[in-house]
Short mmCIF file of C-alpha atoms in Angstrom, two decimals:
data_model
loop_
_atom_site.label_atom_id
_atom_site.label_comp_id
_atom_site.label_asym_id
_atom_site.label_seq_id
_atom_site.Cartn_x
_atom_site.Cartn_y
_atom_site.Cartn_z
CA MET A 1 -55.84 89.86 69.96
CA GLU A 2 -57.02 93.41 70.38
CA CYS A 3 -60.44 94.58 69.19
CA ALA A 4 -60.12 97.17 66.42
CA ARG A 5 -61.82 100.48 67.01
CA LEU A 6 -63.38 102.12 63.97
CA THR A 7 -63.09 105.89 63.67
CA ALA A 8 -64.20 108.28 60.96
CA ARG A 9 -60.61 108.73 59.78
CA ASP A 10 -60.38 104.98 59.12
CA VAL A 11 -63.25 105.00 56.62
CA GLU A 12 -62.35 104.91 52.94
CA TRP A 13 -64.39 108.00 52.05
CA SER A 14 -63.66 107.90 48.31
CA LEU A 15 -65.36 104.49 48.09
CA VAL A 16 -68.28 105.75 50.17
CA GLY A 17 -68.52 108.60 47.65
CA VAL A 18 -68.72 106.17 44.74
CA LEU A 19 -71.39 104.19 46.59
CA ALA A 20 -73.37 107.37 47.31
CA ALA A 21 -73.06 108.52 43.69
CA THR A 22 -74.32 105.24 42.27
CA LYS A 23 -77.17 105.15 44.81
CA SER A 24 -78.01 108.73 43.86
CA ALA A 25 -78.28 107.67 40.22
CA ASP A 26 -80.62 104.85 41.28
CA VAL A 27 -82.73 107.25 43.40
CA ALA A 28 -82.87 109.92 40.68
CA THR A 29 -83.89 107.53 37.91
CA THR A 30 -86.44 105.87 40.20
CA LEU A 31 -88.02 109.22 41.05
CA VAL A 32 -88.10 110.33 37.40
CA GLY A 33 -89.71 107.06 36.38
CA LEU A 34 -92.33 107.06 39.11
CA TRP A 35 -93.22 110.70 38.46
CA THR A 36 -93.19 110.79 34.67
CA VAL A 37 -94.05 107.39 33.20
CA PRO A 38 -97.69 106.39 33.48
CA GLY A 39 -98.20 102.89 34.84
CA VAL A 40 -94.67 102.53 36.21
CA ARG A 41 -94.50 101.15 39.72
CA GLU A 42 -91.81 100.34 42.21
CA VAL A 43 -90.93 96.62 42.10
CA ASN A 44 -88.99 96.49 45.37
CA PRO A 45 -91.67 95.55 47.93
CA LEU A 46 -89.92 97.40 50.76
CA VAL A 47 -89.72 100.63 48.77
CA ALA A 48 -93.25 100.18 47.39
CA GLY A 49 -94.66 99.80 50.90
CA ALA A 50 -92.72 102.79 52.15
CA THR A 51 -93.90 104.96 49.25
CA GLN A 52 -97.50 104.12 50.11
CA ALA A 53 -96.88 104.93 53.78
CA VAL A 54 -94.95 108.21 53.52
CA GLY A 55 -94.97 109.21 49.85
CA VAL A 56 -92.62 108.68 46.96
CA PRO A 57 -89.88 111.26 47.50
CA VAL A 58 -89.55 110.76 51.26
CA ALA A 59 -89.49 106.96 51.00
CA VAL A 60 -87.08 106.75 48.07
CA LEU A 61 -84.67 109.32 49.52
CA ALA A 62 -84.78 107.96 53.08
CA LEU A 63 -84.25 104.37 51.98
CA GLY A 64 -81.46 105.47 49.64
CA VAL A 65 -79.62 107.17 52.49
CA ALA A 66 -80.29 104.18 54.75
CA ALA A 67 -78.81 101.83 52.14
CA VAL A 68 -75.59 103.84 51.89
CA VAL A 69 -75.28 104.09 55.68
CA CYS A 70 -75.94 100.37 56.21
CA ILE A 71 -73.47 99.28 53.52
CA THR A 72 -70.86 101.65 54.95
CA VAL A 73 -71.30 100.40 58.53
CA VAL A 74 -71.18 96.73 57.53
CA THR A 75 -68.23 97.18 55.18
CA GLU A 76 -66.18 99.22 57.63
CA ALA A 77 -66.96 96.83 60.49
CA GLY A 78 -65.81 93.96 58.29
CA ALA A 79 -62.62 95.80 57.32
CA ALA A 80 -61.90 96.59 60.97
CA ALA A 81 -62.52 92.98 62.00
CA VAL A 82 -60.20 91.68 59.28
CA GLU A 83 -57.54 94.20 60.23
CA ALA A 84 -57.73 93.14 63.90
CA THR A 85 -56.69 89.56 63.20
CA ASP A 86 -53.09 88.52 63.62
CA ARG A 87 -52.72 86.90 60.21
CA THR A 88 -54.29 89.57 58.03
CA PRO A 89 -52.28 90.43 54.93
CA PRO A 90 -51.79 94.17 54.34
CA TRP A 91 -54.33 94.13 51.51
CA GLY A 92 -57.04 92.41 53.62
CA PRO A 93 -59.04 95.49 54.73
CA LYS A 94 -58.77 96.98 51.24
CA ALA A 95 -60.18 93.76 49.74
CA VAL A 96 -63.11 93.90 52.17
CA ARG A 97 -63.79 97.53 51.25
CA LEU A 98 -63.53 96.91 47.51
CA THR A 99 -65.93 94.00 47.84
CA GLY A 100 -68.46 95.78 50.06
CA TYR A 101 -68.52 99.10 48.25
CA GLY A 102 -67.92 97.56 44.82
CA LEU A 103 -70.82 95.13 44.98
CA GLY A 104 -73.17 97.77 46.38
CA SER A 105 -72.13 100.25 43.71
CA ALA A 106 -72.52 97.66 40.95
CA VAL A 107 -76.05 96.83 42.09
CA HIS A 108 -77.04 100.50 42.29
CA LEU A 109 -75.52 101.21 38.89
CA SER A 110 -77.31 98.27 37.28
CA VAL A 111 -80.64 99.37 38.79
CA ALA A 112 -80.08 102.91 37.51
CA ALA A 113 -79.24 101.55 34.05
CA ALA A 114 -82.40 99.42 34.05
CA ASN A 115 -84.39 102.50 35.09
CA VAL A 116 -82.86 104.53 32.25
CA ALA A 117 -83.71 101.76 29.78
CA LEU A 118 -87.30 101.83 31.03
CA LEU A 119 -87.44 105.61 30.73
CA VAL A 120 -86.04 105.58 27.20
CA SER A 121 -88.45 102.88 26.06
CA ALA A 122 -91.51 104.61 27.54
#
C-alpha cells in the first residue's frame, strides 16, 4: 500500500468555501452580538478566554480561521487516507469530505442561526 500525498489540487475547494462561508456567518453574528447587545457574552470558554486575552475581534476572527483550517486539514487527511487503501470504493473520499465539511458547516450554521435569534429577541 502506498501512502497518499495530499496536494492543494486534491482539496475539494468548493466544500472548503461552504465551510468558510458558514463560519463567517457564525463569526459575523457573534461579533454583532458581542458589540451591540448589552449583557451578551461568549458561551464558548475557549473563545471567551481568548477574547479576554487579546480582544473580541482578534480572538473571534483568529479562532474562526483556525477552525476552518483545522477542519480542512483533518478532513483532507482523512480523505487521502481512505483513498490510499486498496479496498476504497470510488465514492469513499467524497463521503469523507461531505461528512467533514458538512458537519462543520451544519454546526457553524446552527450557531449563526442561534446568534441571529438572540439578536432579534434583544
